[in-house]
Coordinates of C-alpha atoms in Angstrom, one line a residue:
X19 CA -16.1 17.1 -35.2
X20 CA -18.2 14.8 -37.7
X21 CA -16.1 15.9 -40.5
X22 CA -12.7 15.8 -38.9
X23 CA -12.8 13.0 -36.0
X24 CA -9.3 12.2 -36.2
X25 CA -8.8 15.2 -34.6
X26 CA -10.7 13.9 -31.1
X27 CA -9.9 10.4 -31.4
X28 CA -7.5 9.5 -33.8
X29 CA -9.0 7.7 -36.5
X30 CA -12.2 7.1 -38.1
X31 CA -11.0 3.0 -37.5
X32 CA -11.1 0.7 -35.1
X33 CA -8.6 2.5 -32.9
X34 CA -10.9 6.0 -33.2
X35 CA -13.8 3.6 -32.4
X36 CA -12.3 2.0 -29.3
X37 CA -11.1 5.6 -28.1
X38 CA -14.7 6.8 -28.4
X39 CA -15.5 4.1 -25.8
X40 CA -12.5 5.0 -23.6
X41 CA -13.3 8.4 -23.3
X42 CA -17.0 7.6 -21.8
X43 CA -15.9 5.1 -19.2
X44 CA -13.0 7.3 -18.8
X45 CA -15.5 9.9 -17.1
X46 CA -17.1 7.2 -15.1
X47 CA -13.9 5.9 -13.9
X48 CA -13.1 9.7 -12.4
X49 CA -16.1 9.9 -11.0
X50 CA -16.0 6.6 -9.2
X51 CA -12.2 7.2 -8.1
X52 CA -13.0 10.4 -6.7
X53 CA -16.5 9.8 -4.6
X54 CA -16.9 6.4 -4.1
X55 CA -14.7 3.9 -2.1
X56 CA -15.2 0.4 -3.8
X57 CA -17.0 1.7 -6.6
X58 CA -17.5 0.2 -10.0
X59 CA -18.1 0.3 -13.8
X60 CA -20.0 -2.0 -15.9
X61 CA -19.5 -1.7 -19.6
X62 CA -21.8 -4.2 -22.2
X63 CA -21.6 -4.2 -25.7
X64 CA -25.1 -4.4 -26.9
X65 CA -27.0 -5.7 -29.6
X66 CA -26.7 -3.9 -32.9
X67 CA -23.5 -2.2 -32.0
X68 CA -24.5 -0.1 -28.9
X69 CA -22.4 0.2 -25.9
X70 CA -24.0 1.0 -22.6
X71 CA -21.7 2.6 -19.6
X72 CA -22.9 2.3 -16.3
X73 CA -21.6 3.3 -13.0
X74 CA -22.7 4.2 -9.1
X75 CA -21.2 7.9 -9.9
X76 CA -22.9 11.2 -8.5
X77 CA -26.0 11.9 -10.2
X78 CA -26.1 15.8 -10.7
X79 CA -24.4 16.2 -14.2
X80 CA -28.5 14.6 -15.2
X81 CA -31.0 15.6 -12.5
X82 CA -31.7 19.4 -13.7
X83 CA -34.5 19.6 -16.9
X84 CA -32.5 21.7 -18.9
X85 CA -29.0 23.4 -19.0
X86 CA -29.4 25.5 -15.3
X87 CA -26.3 27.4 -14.6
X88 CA -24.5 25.1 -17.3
X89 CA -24.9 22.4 -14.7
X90 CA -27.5 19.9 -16.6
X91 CA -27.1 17.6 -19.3
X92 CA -26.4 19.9 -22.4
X93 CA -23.8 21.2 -20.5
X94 CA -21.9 17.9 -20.0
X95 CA -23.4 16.3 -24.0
X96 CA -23.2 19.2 -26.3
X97 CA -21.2 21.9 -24.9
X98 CA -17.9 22.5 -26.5
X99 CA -15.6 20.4 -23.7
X100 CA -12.5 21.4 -22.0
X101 CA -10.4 18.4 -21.2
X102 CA -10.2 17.4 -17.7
X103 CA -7.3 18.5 -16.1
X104 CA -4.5 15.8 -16.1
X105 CA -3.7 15.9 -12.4
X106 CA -2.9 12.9 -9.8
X107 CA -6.2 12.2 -9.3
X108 CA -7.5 12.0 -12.9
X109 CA -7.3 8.7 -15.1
X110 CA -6.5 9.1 -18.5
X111 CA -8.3 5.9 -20.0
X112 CA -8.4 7.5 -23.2
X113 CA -6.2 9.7 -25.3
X114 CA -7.5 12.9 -23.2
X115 CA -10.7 14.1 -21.2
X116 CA -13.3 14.9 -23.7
X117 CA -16.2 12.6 -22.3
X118 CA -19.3 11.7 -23.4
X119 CA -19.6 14.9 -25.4
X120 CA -17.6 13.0 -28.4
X121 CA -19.4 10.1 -28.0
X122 CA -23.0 12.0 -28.4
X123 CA -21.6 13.7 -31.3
X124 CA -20.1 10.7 -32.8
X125 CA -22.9 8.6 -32.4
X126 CA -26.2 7.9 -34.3
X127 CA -27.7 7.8 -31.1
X128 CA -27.1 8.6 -27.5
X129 CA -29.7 8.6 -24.7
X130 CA -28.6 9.5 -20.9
X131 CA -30.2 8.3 -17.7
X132 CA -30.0 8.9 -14.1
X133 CA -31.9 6.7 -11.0
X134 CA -31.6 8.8 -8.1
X135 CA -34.3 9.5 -5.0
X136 CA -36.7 7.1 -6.4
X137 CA -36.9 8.3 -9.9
X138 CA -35.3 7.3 -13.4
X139 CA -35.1 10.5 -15.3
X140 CA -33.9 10.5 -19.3
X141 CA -32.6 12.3 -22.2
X142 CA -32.3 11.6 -25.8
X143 CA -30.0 13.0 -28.5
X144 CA -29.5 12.4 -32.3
X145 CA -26.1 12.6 -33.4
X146 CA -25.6 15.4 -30.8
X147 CA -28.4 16.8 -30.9
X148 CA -31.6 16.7 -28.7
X149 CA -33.9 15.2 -29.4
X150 CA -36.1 14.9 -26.2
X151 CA -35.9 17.0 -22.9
X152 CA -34.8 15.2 -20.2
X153 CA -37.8 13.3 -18.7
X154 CA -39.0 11.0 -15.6
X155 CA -39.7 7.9 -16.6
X156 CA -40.9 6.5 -13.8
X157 CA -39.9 5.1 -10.5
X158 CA -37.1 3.3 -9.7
X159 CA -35.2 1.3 -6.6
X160 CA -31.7 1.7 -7.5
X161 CA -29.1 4.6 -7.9
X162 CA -26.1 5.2 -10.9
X163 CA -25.8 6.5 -13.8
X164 CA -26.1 5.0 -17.3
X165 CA -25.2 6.2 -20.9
X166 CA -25.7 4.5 -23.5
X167 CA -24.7 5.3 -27.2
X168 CA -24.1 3.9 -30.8
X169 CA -21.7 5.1 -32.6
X170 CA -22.4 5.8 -35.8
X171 CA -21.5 4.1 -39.0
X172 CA -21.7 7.2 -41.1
X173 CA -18.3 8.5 -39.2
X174 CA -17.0 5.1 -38.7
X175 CA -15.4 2.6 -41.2
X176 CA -17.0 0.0 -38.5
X177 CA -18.9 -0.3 -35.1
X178 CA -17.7 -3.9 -33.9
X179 CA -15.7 -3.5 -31.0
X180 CA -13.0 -5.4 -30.3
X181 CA -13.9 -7.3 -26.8
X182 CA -10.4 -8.3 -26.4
X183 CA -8.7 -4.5 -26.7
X184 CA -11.4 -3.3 -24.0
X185 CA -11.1 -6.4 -22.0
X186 CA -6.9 -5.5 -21.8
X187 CA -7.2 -2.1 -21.2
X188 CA -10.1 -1.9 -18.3
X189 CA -7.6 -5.2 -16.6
X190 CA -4.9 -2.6 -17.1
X191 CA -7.0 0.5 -15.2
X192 CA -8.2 -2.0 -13.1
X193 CA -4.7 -2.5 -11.7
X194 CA -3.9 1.0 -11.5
X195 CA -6.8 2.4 -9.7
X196 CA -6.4 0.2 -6.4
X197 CA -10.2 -1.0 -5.5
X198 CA -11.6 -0.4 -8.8
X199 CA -14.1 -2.7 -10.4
X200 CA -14.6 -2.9 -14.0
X201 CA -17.0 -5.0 -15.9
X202 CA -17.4 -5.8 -19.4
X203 CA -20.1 -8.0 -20.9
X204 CA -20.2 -8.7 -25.0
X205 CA -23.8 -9.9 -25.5
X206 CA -23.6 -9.6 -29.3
X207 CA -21.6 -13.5 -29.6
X208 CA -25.1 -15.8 -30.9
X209 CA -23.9 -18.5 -28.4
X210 CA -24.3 -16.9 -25.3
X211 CA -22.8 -13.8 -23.6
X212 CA -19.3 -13.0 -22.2
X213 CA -18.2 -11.1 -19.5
X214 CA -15.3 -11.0 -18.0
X215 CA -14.7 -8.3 -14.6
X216 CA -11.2 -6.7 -12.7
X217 CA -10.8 -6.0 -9.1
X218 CA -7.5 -5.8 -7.8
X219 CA -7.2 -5.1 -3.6
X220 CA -3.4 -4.8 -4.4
X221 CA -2.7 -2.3 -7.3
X222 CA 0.2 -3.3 -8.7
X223 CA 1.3 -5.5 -7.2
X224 CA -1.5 -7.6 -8.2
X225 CA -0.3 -6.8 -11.7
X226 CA 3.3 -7.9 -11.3
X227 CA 2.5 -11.1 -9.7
X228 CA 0.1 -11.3 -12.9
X229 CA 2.8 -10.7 -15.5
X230 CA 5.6 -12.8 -13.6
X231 CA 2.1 -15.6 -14.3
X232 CA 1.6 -14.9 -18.0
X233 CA 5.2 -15.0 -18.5
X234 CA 5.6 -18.8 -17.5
X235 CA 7.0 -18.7 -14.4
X236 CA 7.5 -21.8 -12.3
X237 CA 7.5 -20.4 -8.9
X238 CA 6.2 -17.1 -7.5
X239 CA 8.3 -15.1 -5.7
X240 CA 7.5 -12.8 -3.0
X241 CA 6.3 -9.3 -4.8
X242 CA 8.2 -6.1 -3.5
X243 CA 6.1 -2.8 -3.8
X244 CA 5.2 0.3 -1.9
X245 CA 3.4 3.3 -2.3
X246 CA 4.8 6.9 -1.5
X247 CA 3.9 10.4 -1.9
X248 CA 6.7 13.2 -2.9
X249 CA 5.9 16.9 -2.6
X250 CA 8.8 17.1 -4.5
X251 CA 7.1 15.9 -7.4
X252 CA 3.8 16.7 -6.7
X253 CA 2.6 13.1 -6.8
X254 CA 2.4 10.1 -5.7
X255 CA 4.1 6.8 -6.9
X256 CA 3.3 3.1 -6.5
X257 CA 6.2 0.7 -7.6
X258 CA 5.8 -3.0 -7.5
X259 CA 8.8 -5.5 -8.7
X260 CA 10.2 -9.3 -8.2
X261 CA 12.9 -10.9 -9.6
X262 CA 12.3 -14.6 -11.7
X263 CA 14.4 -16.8 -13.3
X264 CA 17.1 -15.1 -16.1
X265 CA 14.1 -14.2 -18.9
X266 CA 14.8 -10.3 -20.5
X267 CA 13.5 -7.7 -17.8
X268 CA 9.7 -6.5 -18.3
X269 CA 9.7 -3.0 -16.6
X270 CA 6.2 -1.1 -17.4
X271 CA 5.7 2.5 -16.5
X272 CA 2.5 4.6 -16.1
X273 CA 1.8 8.3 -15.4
X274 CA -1.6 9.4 -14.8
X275 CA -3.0 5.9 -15.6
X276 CA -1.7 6.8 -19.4
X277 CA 1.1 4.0 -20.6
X278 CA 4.4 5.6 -20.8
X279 CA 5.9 2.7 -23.6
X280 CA 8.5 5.3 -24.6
X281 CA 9.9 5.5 -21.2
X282 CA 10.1 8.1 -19.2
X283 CA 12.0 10.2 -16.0
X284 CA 9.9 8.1 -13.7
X285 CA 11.4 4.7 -15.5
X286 CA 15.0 5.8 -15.2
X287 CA 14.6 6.5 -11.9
X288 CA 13.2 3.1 -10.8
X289 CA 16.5 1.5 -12.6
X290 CA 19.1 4.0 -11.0
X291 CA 17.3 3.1 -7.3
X292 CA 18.0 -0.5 -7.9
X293 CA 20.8 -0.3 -9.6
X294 CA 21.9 1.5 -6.6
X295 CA 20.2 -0.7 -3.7
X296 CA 21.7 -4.5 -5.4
X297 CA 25.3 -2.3 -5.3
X298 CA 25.0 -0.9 -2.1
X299 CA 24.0 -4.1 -0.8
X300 CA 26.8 -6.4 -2.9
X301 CA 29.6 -4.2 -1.8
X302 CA 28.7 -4.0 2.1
X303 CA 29.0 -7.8 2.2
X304 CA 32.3 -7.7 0.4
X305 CA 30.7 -9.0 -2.9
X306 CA 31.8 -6.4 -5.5
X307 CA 34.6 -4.3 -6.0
X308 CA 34.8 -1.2 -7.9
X309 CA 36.5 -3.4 -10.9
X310 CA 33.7 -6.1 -10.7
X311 CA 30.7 -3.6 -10.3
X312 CA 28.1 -5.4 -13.0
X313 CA 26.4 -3.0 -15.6
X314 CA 23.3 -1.1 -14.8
X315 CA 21.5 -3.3 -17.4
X316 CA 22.4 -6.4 -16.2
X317 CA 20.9 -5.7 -13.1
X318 CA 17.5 -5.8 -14.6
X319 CA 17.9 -9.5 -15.7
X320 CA 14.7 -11.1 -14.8
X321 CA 13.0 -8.4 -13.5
X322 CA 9.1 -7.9 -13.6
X323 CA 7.7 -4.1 -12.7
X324 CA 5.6 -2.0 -12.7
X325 CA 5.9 1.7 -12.2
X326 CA 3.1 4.1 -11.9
X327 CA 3.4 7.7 -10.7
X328 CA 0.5 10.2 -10.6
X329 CA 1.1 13.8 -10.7
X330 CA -0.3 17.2 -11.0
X331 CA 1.6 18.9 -13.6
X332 CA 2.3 15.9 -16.0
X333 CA 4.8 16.8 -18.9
X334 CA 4.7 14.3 -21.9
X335 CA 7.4 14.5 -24.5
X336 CA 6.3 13.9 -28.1
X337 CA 3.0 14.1 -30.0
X338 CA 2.2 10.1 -28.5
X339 CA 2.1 11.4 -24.5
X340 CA 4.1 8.1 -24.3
X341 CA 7.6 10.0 -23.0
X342 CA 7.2 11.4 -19.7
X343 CA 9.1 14.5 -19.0
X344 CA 9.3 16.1 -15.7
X345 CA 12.4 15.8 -14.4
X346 CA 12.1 16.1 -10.5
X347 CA 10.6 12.7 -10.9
X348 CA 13.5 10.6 -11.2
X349 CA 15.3 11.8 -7.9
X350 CA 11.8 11.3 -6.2
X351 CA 11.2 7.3 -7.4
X352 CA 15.3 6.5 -7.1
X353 CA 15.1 7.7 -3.8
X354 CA 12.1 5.7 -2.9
X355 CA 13.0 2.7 -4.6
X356 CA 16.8 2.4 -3.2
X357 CA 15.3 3.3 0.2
X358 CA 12.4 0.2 0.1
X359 CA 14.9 -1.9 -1.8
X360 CA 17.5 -1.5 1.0
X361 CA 15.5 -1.8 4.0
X362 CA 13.4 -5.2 2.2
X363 CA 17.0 -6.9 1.4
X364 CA 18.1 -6.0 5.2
X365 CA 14.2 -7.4 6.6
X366 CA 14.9 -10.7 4.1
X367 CA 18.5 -11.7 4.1
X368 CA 18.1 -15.0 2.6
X369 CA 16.0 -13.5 -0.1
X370 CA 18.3 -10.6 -0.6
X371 CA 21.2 -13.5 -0.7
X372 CA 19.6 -15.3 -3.9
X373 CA 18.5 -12.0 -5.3
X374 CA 21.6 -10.3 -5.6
X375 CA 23.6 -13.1 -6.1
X376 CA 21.8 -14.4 -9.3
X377 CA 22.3 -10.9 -10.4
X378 CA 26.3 -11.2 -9.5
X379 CA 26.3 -14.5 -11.5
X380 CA 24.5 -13.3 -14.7
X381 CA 26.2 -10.0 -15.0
X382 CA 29.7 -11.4 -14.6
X383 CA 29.3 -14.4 -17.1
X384 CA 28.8 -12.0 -19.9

């Protein structure tokens, strides 16, 4: 892995150096998603290029001196690691699921620590390997685990993270793991730290209402999202969209928390269930005929969303995993979003009204 780390994180760069960091608080992330309601992560860059990665996560992967039953530290730090499998409940912050194995490996230095019933235990390792049995410390008042690491510049053309690229991806997790908290605090700057942390109550709809912000807009209209599950698909999808002002459409999609900026089944079926839910609705009011029926991409004129689907057999086209595959998925999120669309434009009329005719209006002046 030391001689070939492009092969675990894509680069010996910048890019390989922030994925190193994405793959540690990737593992936190699961961890908090899966035991903890309102749970967080708190990432600070450190002095001298360290990162530390705490989090209020179960503490058993550190509470056993030694590698018992493959449960303890070594297990979890130097054993070969199996990627996490990519079902609906995993977060894919980084490229895949490798974890703080890559990082202790990767790294000059690495030391793990857990605060659990009263006692801070410890472990140290040398560019993966140990280099102190894991240890109490002494006591302690508080819970979580922390691990803290720095990668080293004998693998890396640098160690200076980029605040900004973390700060823009954690925001983006943030939004897609509804309750999440994620911190991240750069003490390195000689005038002071900065910290900036993301907590979004409403998923994505808190990250539409954000992008239809950053994109200027005047007024705010009324966010339209829902969240369903589809046996069909195995999954789940949350789907948050508004309509502003004539600027080109900005439709994101997700799968798995992992960006999807190739598109996707999941993408093309959010369009074909509005396309179908502003025709449906134009042509029981007597607005459109089949001669006047505006293109499918018309329709999307203005349009802010965000589509994220989480399932447990995700199939990503190409070597990127930017292309999701599986094709059950569009039926499932056209189906959901004509249904929602259709019952919110009959529960708003007025709304629907300006809606679909600004959509009538721009579609038929071209």
């Amino acid at each position: 892995m030391r001689r070939r780390p492009s092969m675990w994180i894509g680069s010996s760069g910048e890019r390989g150096l922030h994925e190193l960091v994405f793959q540690v608080v990737g593992w936190f992330v699961n961890r908090v998603l899966a035991g903890l309601e309102g749970g967080s992560v708190e990432v600070t860059l450190t002095h001298g290029g360290g990162v530390r990665v705490a989090g209020n996560v179960p503490a058993d992967p550190f509470l056993v001196d030694g590698d018992i039953g493959g449960h303890g530290p070594a297990a979890l730090l130097t054993g070969t690691p199996a990627a996490e499998r990519a079902g609906r409940h995993i977060a894919r912050v980084g490229h895949d699921g490798s974890g703080p194995f890559v990082a202790n490996v990767l790294s000059s230095r690495l030391t793990a620590e857990v605060r659990h019933g009263g006692t801070r235990r410890v472990q140290e390792y040398a560019r993966g390997v140990e280099a102190a049995r894991p240890a109490a410390t002494g006591p302690t008042t508080g819970t979580g685990t922390v691990v803290a690491f720095w990668p080293d510049s004998e693998v890396f053309d640098t160690t200076w993270c980029s605040f900004a690229v973390l700060a823009e991806r954690f925001r983006q997790v943030a939004f897609l793991g509804r309750g999440l908290r994620i911190s991240l605090t750069d003490e390195r700057p000689a005038g002071g730290a900065r910290a900036v942390s993301f907590l979004f109550p409403e998923g994505v709809r808190d990250f539409v209402a954000t992008l239809d912000a950053e994109a200027g807009a005047s007024h705010h209209p009324e966010v339209i999202g829902f969240e369903r599950e589809d046996p069909r698909m195995a999954g789940t999808m949350e789907v948050a969209l508004l309509w502003s002002g004539s600027r080109p459409e900005s439709v994101r999609g997700f799968a798995n928390s992992r960006a999807t900026r190739q598109g996707g089944t999941h993408l093309d079926g959010f369009r074909d269930g509005v396309a179908a839910a502003v025709t449906a609705y134009a042509r029981d009011r007597g607005l459109l005929t089949e001669d006047n029926t505006p293109r499918a991409d018309r329709i999307d004129d203005g349009l802010t969303a965000v589509v994220s689907v989480k399932i447990d057999e995700p199939e990503f086209l190409g070597a990127t995993h930017e292309l999701l595959g599986n094709a059950e998925v569009r039926d499932c999120v056209a189906d959901a979003v004509r249904e929602h669309l259709a019952g919110w434009f009959e529960e708003r009329p007025e709304h629907a009204a300006r809606i679909v005719d600004g959509i009538l209006r721009t579609a038929h002046r071209d």
